[in-house]
PDB file of C-alpha atoms in Angstrom:
ATOM      1  CA  GLN A   1       0.067   0.005  -0.130  1.00 59.00           C
ATOM      2  CA  GLN A   2       3.049   2.252   0.497  1.00 69.00           C
ATOM      3  CA  GLN A   3       4.209   1.824  -3.189  1.00 90.00           C
ATOM      4  CA  VAL A   4       4.025   4.770  -5.855  1.00 96.00           C
ATOM      5  CA  LYS A   5       4.233   3.248  -9.442  1.00 96.00           C
ATOM      6  CA  GLN A   6       5.738   5.346 -12.167  1.00 96.00           C
ATOM      7  CA  SER A   7       5.730   5.063 -15.762  1.00 96.00           C
ATOM      8  CA  PRO A   8       7.475   4.935 -18.225  1.00 97.00           C
ATOM      9  CA  GLN A   9      10.795   3.972 -17.118  1.00 95.00           C
ATOM     10  CA  SER A  10      12.334   6.160 -19.984  1.00 97.00           C
ATOM     11  CA  LEU A  11      11.131   8.603 -22.484  1.00 97.00           C
ATOM     12  CA  ILE A  12      12.556  10.273 -25.613  1.00 98.00           C
ATOM     13  CA  VAL A  13      10.804  13.424 -26.773  1.00 98.00           C
ATOM     14  CA  GLN A  14      11.561  15.667 -29.658  1.00 97.00           C
ATOM     15  CA  LYS A  15      12.323  19.432 -28.673  1.00 97.00           C
ATOM     16  CA  GLY A  16       9.124  21.295 -28.460  1.00 97.00           C
ATOM     17  CA  GLY A  17       6.930  18.162 -27.730  1.00 98.00           C
ATOM     18  CA  ILE A  18       4.991  17.391 -24.668  1.00 98.00           C
ATOM     19  CA  SER A  19       6.562  14.934 -22.181  1.00 98.00           C
ATOM     20  CA  ILE A  20       4.133  13.043 -19.913  1.00 98.00           C
ATOM     21  CA  ILE A  21       5.028  10.946 -16.976  1.00 98.00           C
ATOM     22  CA  ASN A  22       2.379   8.924 -15.017  1.00 98.00           C
ATOM     23  CA  CYS A  23       2.181   7.789 -11.349  1.00 98.00           C
ATOM     24  CA  ALA A  24      -0.360   5.722  -9.477  1.00 98.00           C
ATOM     25  CA  TYR A  25      -0.740   5.171  -5.992  1.00 97.00           C
ATOM     26  CA  GLU A  26      -2.798   2.756  -3.504  1.00 94.00           C
ATOM     27  CA  ASN A  27      -2.785   4.411  -0.158  1.00 92.00           C
ATOM     28  CA  THR A  28      -5.580   6.898  -0.090  1.00 92.00           C
ATOM     29  CA  ALA A  29      -4.046   8.683   3.067  1.00 91.00           C
ATOM     30  CA  PHE A  30      -1.416  10.291   0.935  1.00 93.00           C
ATOM     31  CA  ASP A  31      -2.206  13.988   0.890  1.00 92.00           C
ATOM     32  CA  TYR A  32       0.691  15.618  -0.832  1.00 93.00           C
ATOM     33  CA  PHE A  33       2.123  14.620  -4.182  1.00 95.00           C
ATOM     34  CA  PRO A  34       5.460  16.316  -5.339  1.00 95.00           C
ATOM     35  CA  TRP A  35       7.473  15.845  -8.321  1.00 97.00           C
ATOM     36  CA  TYR A  36      11.508  15.976  -8.347  1.00 97.00           C
ATOM     37  CA  GLN A  37      13.954  16.573 -11.192  1.00 97.00           C
ATOM     38  CA  GLN A  38      17.405  15.066 -10.778  1.00 96.00           C
ATOM     39  CA  PHE A  39      20.452  15.768 -12.836  1.00 96.00           C
ATOM     40  CA  PRO A  40      23.433  13.424 -12.921  1.00 92.00           C
ATOM     41  CA  GLY A  41      25.550  13.886  -9.796  1.00 90.00           C
ATOM     42  CA  LYS A  42      22.959  16.248  -8.114  1.00 93.00           C
ATOM     43  CA  GLY A  43      20.356  15.639  -5.662  1.00 94.00           C
ATOM     44  CA  PRO A  44      16.679  15.841  -6.364  1.00 96.00           C
ATOM     45  CA  ALA A  45      15.154  19.288  -6.826  1.00 96.00           C
ATOM     46  CA  LEU A  46      11.613  19.867  -6.079  1.00 94.00           C
ATOM     47  CA  LEU A  47       9.794  20.909  -9.155  1.00 96.00           C
ATOM     48  CA  ILE A  48       6.132  21.044  -8.496  1.00 95.00           C
ATOM     49  CA  ALA A  49       3.692  19.513  -6.091  1.00 94.00           C
ATOM     50  CA  ILE A  50      -0.051  19.264  -5.611  1.00 94.00           C
ATOM     51  CA  ARG A  51      -2.547  18.520  -2.803  1.00 91.00           C
ATOM     52  CA  PRO A  52      -5.534  16.342  -3.668  1.00 90.00           C
ATOM     53  CA  ASP A  53      -7.982  19.245  -3.192  1.00 90.00           C
ATOM     54  CA  VAL A  54      -7.272  20.380  -6.724  1.00 93.00           C
ATOM     55  CA  SER A  55      -7.112  18.505 -10.000  1.00 95.00           C
ATOM     56  CA  GLU A  56      -4.540  20.653 -11.758  1.00 96.00           C
ATOM     57  CA  LYS A  57      -1.490  22.992 -11.045  1.00 96.00           C
ATOM     58  CA  LYS A  58       0.489  24.637 -13.521  1.00 97.00           C
ATOM     59  CA  GLU A  59       3.803  26.227 -13.003  1.00 95.00           C
ATOM     60  CA  GLY A  60       5.324  27.621 -16.217  1.00 96.00           C
ATOM     61  CA  ARG A  61       5.696  24.679 -18.514  1.00 97.00           C
ATOM     62  CA  PHE A  62       5.068  22.158 -15.937  1.00 97.00           C
ATOM     63  CA  THR A  63       1.556  20.804 -15.033  1.00 97.00           C
ATOM     64  CA  ILE A  64       0.403  18.165 -12.564  1.00 97.00           C
ATOM     65  CA  SER A  65      -2.847  16.568 -13.400  1.00 96.00           C
ATOM     66  CA  PHE A  66      -4.481  14.776 -10.393  1.00 96.00           C
ATOM     67  CA  ASN A  67      -7.206  12.212 -10.493  1.00 95.00           C
ATOM     68  CA  LYS A  68      -8.215  11.377  -7.030  1.00 94.00           C
ATOM     69  CA  SER A  69     -10.852   8.863  -7.877  1.00 94.00           C
ATOM     70  CA  ALA A  70      -8.272   6.783 -10.017  1.00 96.00           C
ATOM     71  CA  LYS A  71      -5.512   7.476  -7.600  1.00 96.00           C
ATOM     72  CA  GLN A  72      -3.360   8.717 -10.382  1.00 97.00           C
ATOM     73  CA  PHE A  73      -1.388  11.747 -10.984  1.00 97.00           C
ATOM     74  CA  SER A  74       0.800  12.821 -13.917  1.00 98.00           C
ATOM     75  CA  LEU A  75       3.524  15.398 -14.890  1.00 98.00           C
ATOM     76  CA  HIS A  76       3.198  17.191 -18.244  1.00 98.00           C
ATOM     77  CA  ILE A  77       6.165  19.097 -19.578  1.00 98.00           C
ATOM     78  CA  MET A  78       5.046  21.367 -22.455  1.00 98.00           C
ATOM     79  CA  ASP A  79       7.485  22.571 -25.121  1.00 98.00           C
ATOM     80  CA  SER A  80      10.020  20.195 -23.816  1.00 98.00           C
ATOM     81  CA  GLN A  81      13.747  21.426 -24.117  1.00 97.00           C
ATOM     82  CA  PRO A  82      16.963  19.793 -24.351  1.00 97.00           C
ATOM     83  CA  GLY A  83      17.714  21.237 -20.766  1.00 97.00           C
ATOM     84  CA  ASP A  84      14.828  19.338 -19.331  1.00 98.00           C
ATOM     85  CA  SER A  85      16.872  16.000 -19.899  1.00 98.00           C
ATOM     86  CA  ALA A  86      16.857  14.448 -16.500  1.00 97.00           C
ATOM     87  CA  THR A  87      15.501  12.016 -14.336  1.00 96.00           C
ATOM     88  CA  TYR A  88      12.079  12.732 -12.786  1.00 97.00           C
ATOM     89  CA  PHE A  89      10.654  11.063  -9.645  1.00 97.00           C
ATOM     90  CA  CYS A  90       7.114  11.228  -8.340  1.00 97.00           C
ATOM     91  CA  ALA A  91       6.490  10.990  -4.735  1.00 96.00           C
ATOM     92  CA  ALA A  92       3.802  10.952  -2.254  1.00 95.00           C
ATOM     93  CA  SER A  93       3.586  11.468   1.646  1.00 93.00           C
ATOM     94  CA  MET A  94       0.968  11.874   4.219  1.00 89.00           C
ATOM     95  CA  ASN A  95       0.835  14.234   7.110  1.00 76.00           C
ATOM     96  CA  THR A  96       0.302  11.418   9.658  1.00 74.00           C
ATOM     97  CA  GLY A  97       3.481   9.603   8.564  1.00 66.00           C
ATOM     98  CA  PHE A  98       5.969  12.325   9.394  1.00 87.00           C
ATOM     99  CA  GLN A  99       5.636  13.377   5.878  1.00 88.00           C
ATOM    100  CA  LYS A 100       8.327  10.891   4.741  1.00 92.00           C
ATOM    101  CA  LEU A 101       8.307  10.524   0.950  1.00 94.00           C
ATOM    102  CA  VAL A 102       7.498   7.441  -0.935  1.00 95.00           C
ATOM    103  CA  PHE A 103       9.118   7.738  -4.344  1.00 96.00           C
ATOM    104  CA  GLY A 104       8.347   6.209  -7.726  1.00 95.00           C
ATOM    105  CA  THR A 105      11.218   4.387  -9.580  1.00 94.00           C
ATOM    106  CA  GLY A 106      11.989   7.193 -11.841  1.00 95.00           C
ATOM    107  CA  THR A 107      11.615   8.273 -15.393  1.00 96.00           C
ATOM    108  CA  ARG A 108      14.722   9.135 -17.408  1.00 96.00           C
ATOM    109  CA  LEU A 109      13.727  11.786 -20.012  1.00 98.00           C
ATOM    110  CA  LEU A 110      15.687  12.632 -23.048  1.00 98.00           C
ATOM    111  CA  VAL A 111      14.716  15.589 -25.069  1.00 98.00           C
ATOM    112  CA  SER A 112      16.452  15.402 -28.508  1.00 96.00           C
ATOM    113  CA  PRO A 113      17.248  18.670 -30.298  1.00 90.00           C
TER     114      PRO A 113
ATOM    115  CA  GLY B   1      23.857  28.461   3.951  1.00 53.00           C
ATOM    116  CA  ALA B   2      21.235  28.682   1.190  1.00 79.00           C
ATOM    117  CA  GLY B   3      20.677  24.944   0.751  1.00 93.00           C
ATOM    118  CA  VAL B   4      21.312  21.606   2.433  1.00 96.00           C
ATOM    119  CA  SER B   5      24.862  20.341   2.276  1.00 97.00           C
ATOM    120  CA  GLN B   6      26.366  17.049   2.702  1.00 98.00           C
ATOM    121  CA  SER B   7      29.808  15.823   3.201  1.00 97.00           C
ATOM    122  CA  PRO B   8      31.844  14.265   1.912  1.00 97.00           C
ATOM    123  CA  SER B   9      30.422  14.267  -1.620  1.00 97.00           C
ATOM    124  CA  ASN B  10      32.275  10.924  -2.401  1.00 97.00           C
ATOM    125  CA  LYS B  11      33.413   8.103  -0.016  1.00 98.00           C
ATOM    126  CA  VAL B  12      35.232   4.951  -0.948  1.00 98.00           C
ATOM    127  CA  THR B  13      35.731   2.523   1.712  1.00 98.00           C
ATOM    128  CA  GLU B  14      36.943  -1.155   2.395  1.00 98.00           C
ATOM    129  CA  LYS B  15      34.284  -3.704   3.423  1.00 97.00           C
ATOM    130  CA  GLY B  16      34.145  -3.897   7.077  1.00 98.00           C
ATOM    131  CA  LYS B  17      35.136  -0.344   7.899  1.00 98.00           C
ATOM    132  CA  ASP B  18      32.918   2.171   9.578  1.00 98.00           C
ATOM    133  CA  VAL B  19      31.800   5.365   7.612  1.00 98.00           C
ATOM    134  CA  GLU B  20      30.264   8.728   8.808  1.00 98.00           C
ATOM    135  CA  LEU B  21      28.294  10.773   6.529  1.00 98.00           C
ATOM    136  CA  ARG B  22      27.325  14.509   7.370  1.00 98.00           C
ATOM    137  CA  CYS B  23      24.318  16.668   6.557  1.00 98.00           C
ATOM    138  CA  ASP B  24      23.849  20.348   7.272  1.00 97.00           C
ATOM    139  CA  PRO B  25      20.169  21.236   6.767  1.00 96.00           C
ATOM    140  CA  ILE B  26      18.685  24.471   5.859  1.00 94.00           C
ATOM    141  CA  SER B  27      18.975  26.873   8.736  1.00 91.00           C
ATOM    142  CA  GLY B  28      15.912  27.008  10.844  1.00 88.00           C
ATOM    143  CA  HIS B  29      14.427  23.600   9.216  1.00 91.00           C
ATOM    144  CA  THR B  30      13.328  21.386  12.283  1.00 90.00           C
ATOM    145  CA  ALA B  31      12.547  18.219  10.123  1.00 93.00           C
ATOM    146  CA  LEU B  32      15.575  16.271   8.636  1.00 96.00           C
ATOM    147  CA  TYR B  33      15.356  12.984   6.424  1.00 97.00           C
ATOM    148  CA  TRP B  34      17.862  10.570   5.309  1.00 98.00           C
ATOM    149  CA  TYR B  35      17.228   8.513   1.915  1.00 98.00           C
ATOM    150  CA  ARG B  36      19.168   6.215   0.054  1.00 97.00           C
ATOM    151  CA  GLN B  37      19.416   5.870  -3.640  1.00 96.00           C
ATOM    152  CA  SER B  38      20.893   2.705  -4.993  1.00 92.00           C
ATOM    153  CA  LEU B  39      22.109   2.281  -8.413  1.00 79.00           C
ATOM    154  CA  GLY B  40      19.155   2.060 -10.815  1.00 67.00           C
ATOM    155  CA  GLN B  41      16.741   2.256  -8.048  1.00 71.00           C
ATOM    156  CA  GLY B  42      14.437   4.936  -6.659  1.00 81.00           C
ATOM    157  CA  LEU B  43      14.955   6.598  -3.228  1.00 93.00           C
ATOM    158  CA  GLU B  44      14.036   4.780  -0.137  1.00 95.00           C
ATOM    159  CA  PHE B  45      13.355   6.422   3.223  1.00 95.00           C
ATOM    160  CA  LEU B  46      15.821   5.661   6.039  1.00 97.00           C
ATOM    161  CA  ILE B  47      15.169   7.937   9.030  1.00 97.00           C
ATOM    162  CA  TYR B  48      13.330  10.912  10.026  1.00 96.00           C
ATOM    163  CA  PHE B  49      14.404  13.548  12.811  1.00 95.00           C
ATOM    164  CA  GLN B  50      12.085  16.279  14.386  1.00 92.00           C
ATOM    165  CA  GLY B  51      14.641  18.282  16.291  1.00 91.00           C
ATOM    166  CA  ASN B  52      17.100  15.991  17.933  1.00 92.00           C
ATOM    167  CA  SER B  53      14.764  13.032  18.350  1.00 93.00           C
ATOM    168  CA  ALA B  54      14.111  10.284  15.514  1.00 91.00           C
ATOM    169  CA  PRO B  55      10.367   9.290  15.967  1.00 91.00           C
ATOM    170  CA  ASP B  56      10.757   7.195  12.657  1.00 93.00           C
ATOM    171  CA  LYS B  57      13.713   4.847  12.185  1.00 95.00           C
ATOM    172  CA  SER B  58      11.708   2.321  10.159  1.00 93.00           C
ATOM    173  CA  GLY B  59      13.743   2.461   7.010  1.00 94.00           C
ATOM    174  CA  LEU B  60      17.110   1.841   8.487  1.00 97.00           C
ATOM    175  CA  PRO B  61      18.022  -1.539   6.557  1.00 95.00           C
ATOM    176  CA  SER B  62      19.890  -3.138   9.568  1.00 96.00           C
ATOM    177  CA  ASP B  63      21.480  -2.378  13.129  1.00 96.00           C
ATOM    178  CA  ARG B  64      24.601  -1.413  11.521  1.00 98.00           C
ATOM    179  CA  PHE B  65      22.990   1.842  10.658  1.00 98.00           C
ATOM    180  CA  SER B  66      22.597   4.475  13.028  1.00 97.00           C
ATOM    181  CA  ALA B  67      22.002   8.322  12.735  1.00 98.00           C
ATOM    182  CA  GLU B  68      22.024  11.408  15.251  1.00 97.00           C
ATOM    183  CA  ARG B  69      21.259  14.848  15.198  1.00 96.00           C
ATOM    184  CA  THR B  70      22.558  17.477  17.604  1.00 90.00           C
ATOM    185  CA  GLY B  71      21.602  20.939  18.305  1.00 89.00           C
ATOM    186  CA  GLY B  72      18.575  20.643  15.987  1.00 85.00           C
ATOM    187  CA  SER B  73      20.810  21.097  13.070  1.00 93.00           C
ATOM    188  CA  VAL B  74      23.674  18.721  11.783  1.00 96.00           C
ATOM    189  CA  SER B  75      23.093  15.124  11.444  1.00 98.00           C
ATOM    190  CA  THR B  76      25.457  12.168  11.070  1.00 98.00           C
ATOM    191  CA  LEU B  77      24.484   8.823   9.532  1.00 98.00           C
ATOM    192  CA  THR B  78      26.888   6.169  10.535  1.00 98.00           C
ATOM    193  CA  ILE B  79      27.320   2.765   8.819  1.00 98.00           C
ATOM    194  CA  GLN B  80      29.356   0.029  10.833  1.00 98.00           C
ATOM    195  CA  ARG B  81      31.049  -2.821   9.304  1.00 98.00           C
ATOM    196  CA  THR B  82      29.974  -1.598   5.734  1.00 98.00           C
ATOM    197  CA  GLN B  83      29.063  -4.254   3.088  1.00 97.00           C
ATOM    198  CA  GLN B  84      29.298  -3.840  -0.744  1.00 96.00           C
ATOM    199  CA  GLU B  85      25.396  -3.797  -0.702  1.00 94.00           C
ATOM    200  CA  ASP B  86      25.654  -0.677   1.236  1.00 96.00           C
ATOM    201  CA  SER B  87      26.984   1.195  -1.921  1.00 96.00           C
ATOM    202  CA  ALA B  88      24.681   3.811  -2.761  1.00 97.00           C
ATOM    203  CA  VAL B  89      24.089   7.597  -2.986  1.00 97.00           C
ATOM    204  CA  TYR B  90      22.882   8.729   0.557  1.00 98.00           C
ATOM    205  CA  LEU B  91      20.813  11.772   0.412  1.00 98.00           C
ATOM    206  CA  CYS B  92      19.698  14.204   3.274  1.00 98.00           C
ATOM    207  CA  ALA B  93      16.495  16.396   2.984  1.00 97.00           C
ATOM    208  CA  SER B  94      15.222  19.229   5.248  1.00 95.00           C
ATOM    209  CA  ARG B  95      11.761  20.678   5.778  1.00 92.00           C
ATOM    210  CA  GLY B  96      10.608  23.772   7.419  1.00 84.00           C
ATOM    211  CA  SER B  97       7.696  23.850   9.908  1.00 72.00           C
ATOM    212  CA  SER B  98       5.653  26.725   8.513  1.00 64.00           C
ATOM    213  CA  GLY B  99       4.035  27.821   5.355  1.00 56.00           C
ATOM    214  CA  SER B 100       4.776  25.218   2.642  1.00 54.00           C
ATOM    215  CA  SER B 101       5.456  22.666   5.467  1.00 69.00           C
ATOM    216  CA  TYR B 102       5.434  19.678   3.107  1.00 78.00           C
ATOM    217  CA  GLU B 103       8.458  20.757   0.801  1.00 88.00           C
ATOM    218  CA  GLN B 104      11.636  18.785   1.388  1.00 93.00           C
ATOM    219  CA  TYR B 105      14.765  20.146   0.067  1.00 94.00           C
ATOM    220  CA  PHE B 106      17.680  17.589  -0.742  1.00 96.00           C
ATOM    221  CA  GLY B 107      21.383  18.078  -0.474  1.00 97.00           C
ATOM    222  CA  PRO B 108      23.724  16.780  -3.369  1.00 96.00           C
ATOM    223  CA  GLY B 109      24.164  13.504  -1.647  1.00 97.00           C
ATOM    224  CA  THR B 110      27.185  11.438  -0.525  1.00 98.00           C
ATOM    225  CA  ARG B 111      28.229   8.758  -3.009  1.00 97.00           C
ATOM    226  CA  LEU B 112      29.349   5.766  -1.046  1.00 97.00           C
ATOM    227  CA  THR B 113      31.493   2.845  -2.674  1.00 97.00           C
ATOM    228  CA  VAL B 114      32.314  -0.003  -0.638  1.00 97.00           C
ATOM    229  CA  THR B 115      35.187  -2.021  -2.152  1.00 96.00           C
TER     230      THR B 115
END
């Protein structure tokens, strides 16, 4: 019940295209869903996050779509750029669990020029 | 400092030796987490500190692993009698207690290699 399943494992998108990464969870007690971006040799950096009281959150080219009934959430990267090439992790946490993050297994995104 | 810092950035040690990994959280952040990222794996939770106490140690893989935090700031993760399966990147994250209190900010990690 603690797992967060992430897909795809890897993704190649042309410059200017839309990158879509999906995650699914089982534990309905999760109430915070962040996405992290990680470049090689660096720690994960918080990209965008959503709470389950909204269905969508947009920050610049990055959008989270959240479907509470399906227990799924996704990251959309509009107008993908080569600089977006990185590994993306979805995660989930709950307020009653000391807010420790449960991570998906990551998606390696390559944006081709 | 502006962000979470960790030291050393890289550590190579021989099997059976003890290692200490250090984390300096963002100033004022009361919550501190350790995670481990193994090659090709996602990140797994190890331990959580609130102030100097550790109410959740559920992710520590064995009793060879321990951690402490002093002065509500710096934390040290200690691995005794290291094994090759301990090779991984150890990440520290900190979180504030007000405003966007869910947000965790990660350090650059310590890459541990056990030979």
